[in-house]
Every structure is written in C-alpha cells, then in structure tokens.
mmCIF file of C-alpha atoms in Angstrom:
data_model
loop_
_atom_site.group_PDB
_atom_site.id
_atom_site.type_symbol
_atom_site.label_atom_id
_atom_site.label_comp_id
_atom_site.label_asym_id
_atom_site.label_seq_id
_atom_site.Cartn_x
_atom_site.Cartn_y
_atom_site.Cartn_z
ATOM 1 C CA UNK A 9 -37.505 1.566 -92.411
ATOM 2 C CA UNK A 10 -34.009 -0.365 -91.679
ATOM 3 C CA UNK A 11 -34.319 -3.988 -90.731
ATOM 4 C CA UNK A 12 -31.887 -5.584 -88.281
ATOM 5 C CA UNK A 13 -32.056 -9.277 -89.376
ATOM 6 C CA UNK A 14 -28.472 -10.261 -88.716
ATOM 7 C CA UNK A 15 -27.190 -10.187 -85.432
ATOM 8 C CA UNK A 16 -24.145 -7.981 -84.982
ATOM 9 C CA UNK A 17 -25.556 -5.695 -87.802
ATOM 10 C CA UNK A 18 -24.433 -2.593 -85.734
ATOM 11 C CA UNK A 19 -21.089 -1.794 -83.749
ATOM 12 C CA UNK A 20 -21.484 -1.921 -80.145
ATOM 13 C CA UNK A 21 -19.047 0.272 -77.744
ATOM 14 C CA UNK A 22 -18.462 -1.012 -74.447
ATOM 15 C CA UNK A 23 -16.839 0.165 -71.396
ATOM 16 C CA UNK A 24 -14.404 -1.332 -68.653
ATOM 17 C CA UNK A 25 -17.116 -0.223 -66.061
ATOM 18 C CA UNK A 26 -17.368 3.852 -66.399
ATOM 19 C CA UNK A 27 -18.952 5.933 -68.637
ATOM 20 C CA UNK A 28 -18.944 6.317 -72.411
ATOM 21 C CA UNK A 29 -17.969 9.631 -73.844
ATOM 22 C CA UNK A 30 -18.769 11.024 -77.469
ATOM 23 C CA UNK A 31 -15.559 13.307 -78.062
ATOM 24 C CA UNK A 32 -15.158 15.494 -81.472
ATOM 25 C CA UNK A 33 -12.383 14.384 -83.463
ATOM 26 C CA UNK A 34 -11.051 17.785 -83.679
ATOM 27 C CA UNK A 35 -10.462 17.940 -80.035
ATOM 28 C CA UNK A 36 -9.343 13.977 -79.489
ATOM 29 C CA UNK A 37 -5.858 15.011 -78.671
ATOM 30 C CA UNK A 38 -7.107 17.075 -75.338
ATOM 31 C CA UNK A 39 -8.875 14.306 -73.944
ATOM 32 C CA UNK A 40 -6.625 12.730 -71.426
ATOM 33 C CA UNK A 41 -9.005 10.161 -70.017
ATOM 34 C CA UNK A 42 -7.929 8.433 -66.891
ATOM 35 C CA UNK A 43 -3.957 9.500 -67.406
ATOM 36 C CA UNK A 44 -2.469 12.915 -66.456
ATOM 37 C CA UNK A 45 -0.800 14.698 -63.428
ATOM 38 C CA UNK A 46 -3.981 16.375 -62.278
ATOM 39 C CA UNK A 47 -5.521 15.660 -59.127
ATOM 40 C CA UNK A 48 -9.000 14.937 -61.148
ATOM 41 C CA UNK A 49 -8.652 13.303 -64.397
ATOM 42 C CA UNK A 50 -10.649 13.721 -67.733
ATOM 43 C CA UNK A 51 -12.152 10.276 -66.745
ATOM 44 C CA UNK A 52 -12.789 11.407 -62.971
ATOM 45 C CA UNK A 53 -14.716 14.562 -64.518
ATOM 46 C CA UNK A 54 -16.809 12.192 -66.752
ATOM 47 C CA UNK A 55 -17.736 10.046 -63.897
ATOM 48 C CA UNK A 56 -18.944 13.250 -62.086
ATOM 49 C CA UNK A 57 -21.450 13.713 -64.675
ATOM 50 C CA UNK A 58 -24.873 13.182 -63.002
ATOM 51 C CA UNK A 59 -27.906 11.617 -65.105
ATOM 52 C CA UNK A 60 -28.118 9.786 -68.387
ATOM 53 C CA UNK A 61 -26.169 12.283 -70.404
ATOM 54 C CA UNK A 62 -23.908 15.634 -69.845
ATOM 55 C CA UNK A 63 -21.608 17.857 -71.492
ATOM 56 C CA UNK A 64 -18.042 18.458 -70.408
ATOM 57 C CA UNK A 65 -15.357 20.943 -72.087
ATOM 58 C CA UNK A 66 -12.605 19.519 -74.103
ATOM 59 C CA UNK A 67 -10.377 21.974 -75.785
ATOM 60 C CA UNK A 68 -12.565 24.543 -77.722
ATOM 61 C CA UNK A 69 -15.801 21.920 -78.153
ATOM 62 C CA UNK A 70 -17.529 19.995 -75.575
ATOM 63 C CA UNK A 71 -17.862 16.379 -75.258
ATOM 64 C CA UNK A 72 -21.087 14.182 -74.847
ATOM 65 C CA UNK A 73 -20.743 11.740 -71.656
ATOM 66 C CA UNK A 74 -23.182 8.801 -71.773
ATOM 67 C CA UNK A 75 -23.700 8.313 -67.971
ATOM 68 C CA UNK A 76 -26.357 6.664 -65.806
ATOM 69 C CA UNK A 77 -24.778 3.028 -65.802
ATOM 70 C CA UNK A 78 -22.306 1.099 -68.134
ATOM 71 C CA UNK A 79 -24.060 -0.267 -70.905
ATOM 72 C CA UNK A 80 -23.211 -1.306 -74.637
ATOM 73 C CA UNK A 81 -24.085 1.236 -77.087
ATOM 74 C CA UNK A 82 -24.746 2.022 -80.567
ATOM 75 C CA UNK A 83 -25.435 4.697 -82.807
ATOM 76 C CA UNK A 84 -28.261 4.367 -85.415
ATOM 77 C CA UNK A 85 -27.762 7.190 -87.648
ATOM 78 C CA UNK A 86 -31.508 6.829 -89.521
ATOM 79 C CA UNK A 87 -32.848 7.613 -86.104
ATOM 80 C CA UNK A 88 -29.847 9.793 -84.940
ATOM 81 C CA UNK A 89 -29.870 8.084 -81.717
ATOM 82 C CA UNK A 90 -27.479 6.274 -79.247
ATOM 83 C CA UNK A 91 -28.820 3.173 -78.121
ATOM 84 C CA UNK A 92 -27.686 1.666 -74.937
ATOM 85 C CA UNK A 93 -28.708 -1.999 -74.287
ATOM 86 C CA UNK A 94 -29.219 -2.613 -70.654
ATOM 87 C CA UNK A 95 -31.175 -5.797 -71.040
ATOM 88 C CA UNK A 96 -32.055 -8.216 -73.748
ATOM 89 C CA UNK A 97 -30.959 -11.499 -74.998
ATOM 90 C CA UNK A 98 -31.541 -10.661 -78.679
ATOM 91 C CA UNK A 99 -29.719 -7.528 -80.751
ATOM 92 C CA UNK A 100 -32.195 -8.130 -83.376
ATOM 93 C CA UNK A 101 -35.409 -7.811 -80.883
ATOM 94 C CA UNK A 102 -33.471 -5.045 -79.207
ATOM 95 C CA UNK A 103 -33.128 -3.030 -82.270
ATOM 96 C CA UNK A 104 -36.449 -4.043 -83.443
ATOM 97 C CA UNK A 105 -38.010 -2.176 -80.721
ATOM 98 C CA UNK A 106 -36.115 1.190 -80.844
ATOM 99 C CA UNK A 107 -38.621 2.989 -83.393
ATOM 100 C CA UNK A 108 -41.435 2.544 -80.990
ATOM 101 C CA UNK A 109 -39.518 3.115 -77.955
ATOM 102 C CA UNK A 110 -38.550 6.558 -79.711
ATOM 103 C CA UNK A 111 -42.001 7.337 -80.315
ATOM 104 C CA UNK A 112 -43.719 6.507 -76.814
ATOM 105 C CA UNK A 113 -40.430 7.576 -74.478
ATOM 106 C CA UNK A 114 -40.907 10.040 -71.693
ATOM 107 C CA UNK A 115 -37.917 12.074 -72.301
ATOM 108 C CA UNK A 116 -35.857 13.912 -69.839
ATOM 109 C CA UNK A 117 -34.914 17.775 -70.029
ATOM 110 C CA UNK A 118 -32.620 18.525 -73.305
ATOM 111 C CA UNK A 119 -29.308 19.702 -73.402
ATOM 112 C CA UNK A 120 -27.930 21.775 -76.174
ATOM 113 C CA UNK A 121 -24.445 20.547 -77.694
ATOM 114 C CA UNK A 122 -22.547 22.324 -80.666
ATOM 115 C CA UNK A 123 -20.284 19.964 -82.547
ATOM 116 C CA UNK A 124 -17.704 21.003 -84.834
ATOM 117 C CA UNK A 125 -18.013 17.577 -86.757
ATOM 118 C CA UNK A 126 -17.909 14.070 -86.488
ATOM 119 C CA UNK A 127 -17.097 12.499 -82.848
ATOM 120 C CA UNK A 128 -15.748 9.015 -81.690
ATOM 121 C CA UNK A 129 -17.697 7.326 -79.039
ATOM 122 C CA UNK A 130 -15.135 5.429 -76.608
ATOM 123 C CA UNK A 131 -14.427 4.473 -72.703
ATOM 124 C CA UNK A 132 -13.980 7.720 -70.931
ATOM 125 C CA UNK A 133 -10.843 6.057 -69.316
ATOM 126 C CA UNK A 134 -9.238 6.013 -72.576
ATOM 127 C CA UNK A 135 -6.910 8.878 -73.970
ATOM 128 C CA UNK A 136 -8.401 10.480 -77.128
ATOM 129 C CA UNK A 137 -5.155 9.863 -78.837
ATOM 130 C CA UNK A 138 -5.258 5.995 -78.135
ATOM 131 C CA UNK A 139 -8.973 5.711 -78.474
ATOM 132 C CA UNK A 140 -8.611 4.368 -82.556
ATOM 133 C CA UNK A 141 -6.766 1.401 -81.132
ATOM 134 C CA UNK A 142 -9.798 0.478 -78.537
ATOM 135 C CA UNK A 143 -13.234 -0.593 -78.916
ATOM 136 C CA UNK A 144 -14.895 2.822 -80.345
ATOM 137 C CA UNK A 145 -17.185 3.842 -83.170
ATOM 138 C CA UNK A 146 -16.998 6.981 -85.417
ATOM 139 C CA UNK A 147 -20.386 9.036 -85.407
ATOM 140 C CA UNK A 148 -20.749 11.114 -88.800
ATOM 141 C CA UNK A 149 -22.269 14.401 -87.420
ATOM 142 C CA UNK A 150 -22.445 17.400 -89.432
ATOM 143 C CA UNK A 151 -21.105 20.364 -87.763
ATOM 144 C CA UNK A 152 -23.717 22.351 -86.065
ATOM 145 C CA UNK A 153 -25.815 22.710 -82.950
ATOM 146 C CA UNK A 154 -27.917 19.862 -81.569
ATOM 147 C CA UNK A 155 -30.800 19.304 -79.238
ATOM 148 C CA UNK A 156 -29.790 15.748 -76.838
ATOM 149 C CA UNK A 157 -32.734 14.086 -75.035
ATOM 150 C CA UNK A 158 -32.350 11.117 -72.902
ATOM 151 C CA UNK A 159 -34.952 8.271 -72.030
ATOM 152 C CA UNK A 160 -35.239 4.709 -70.744
ATOM 153 C CA UNK A 161 -37.761 2.543 -72.491
ATOM 154 C CA UNK A 162 -38.698 -1.072 -72.466
ATOM 155 C CA UNK A 163 -39.683 -2.139 -75.963
ATOM 156 C CA UNK A 164 -40.307 -5.981 -74.773
ATOM 157 C CA UNK A 165 -40.962 -7.772 -71.516
ATOM 158 C CA UNK A 166 -37.292 -8.844 -71.039
ATOM 159 C CA UNK A 167 -35.807 -5.982 -72.973
ATOM 160 C CA UNK A 168 -34.456 -2.635 -71.432
ATOM 161 C CA UNK A 169 -32.888 0.557 -73.279
ATOM 162 C CA UNK A 170 -31.845 3.496 -72.805
ATOM 163 C CA UNK A 171 -31.640 6.253 -75.868
ATOM 164 C CA UNK A 172 -29.869 9.379 -76.234
ATOM 165 C CA UNK A 173 -31.172 10.829 -79.170
ATOM 166 C CA UNK A 174 -29.731 14.127 -81.124
ATOM 167 C CA UNK A 175 -31.950 16.639 -82.953
ATOM 168 C CA UNK A 176 -30.497 19.091 -85.392
ATOM 169 C CA UNK A 177 -30.972 23.109 -83.896
ATOM 170 C CA UNK A 178 -31.180 25.909 -86.498
ATOM 171 C CA UNK A 179 -29.004 28.547 -85.440
#
C-alpha cells in the first residue's frame, strides 16, 4: 500500500472554473481549448458533457472530460484512478481514504475509452499545444481499451472526493 505521509505528495491539477480533460499525447495539437474560429470551441464542447465524465472526439482518438464540478484532481497510478478533491482540509487524510472509497463506492455506468498511449490532464480551456506551460499532469497509460467508472465518496466526516477509475479491458 502506498502511504502519503508528506503533504503535496501527488501532483494536483486545477482548472480556472471549467472541466479538466485528459487528452492523448498523440492528438494534443488537435485540441484548441477555448481558442478557435468555430461557433462552438473545444472548450464549449467539454462544458456540454453531462455528468462526472464523458468522451469527446479529438483527432483520431477520444479525450476524457472530467465534468460535474471543478475540483483539484490527481492521478493515482496504483489505483488507476483520478481523485477529485471536493472537500477536506488535509491532503493526507483525503488520500488515505482513497482505498476504502474505491472499495465501497456506488459506481455509475461505465464508459469505454480506447487510448493510443499516455494522456495529459489539464484545464479544458487551454489549447493542447500550450498545456505543457500550464498546470498539467502526464498520465502514463498503456495503449489499449479501458472501462471508465465514476463515483462520489465521503471517506471522512469532512472529506468528499470524486473518483474516476480506469480498468483495462481485453480486446
């Protein structure tokens, strides 16, 4: 089991108020964010995603939109999960509650996401080509097909988090 004894042990990504998006590195240049001459920008499309997570086409792949509400988000590779910090005073307490939250969560319907390899998680308002100069985290996913499930959890009396877990699928 991974222990998170030190504060700021994981990298958290925050948005300016809109959704976060995980875009495959191979198609980053196709994500225009809030820029562009189109009537509806890529950012507008991301804002239209209903629920806790959704998929949007980007180039010849799909990006995972983390919707619901803006929240600081980290990826915990040992759980293959994005953890969204909705409420709580202490990072250590929040992260310590993740294993139990994953075991007891009431999961929503699953999405099916095919990724060509690693993705970058960042604020959906940023263009993909500029996201590396902003608040972002690289998620080293192996190419393949994943089931994506979401849940809210309350691992402590004052701690609420969102979970977006990835499960590899066999083709």
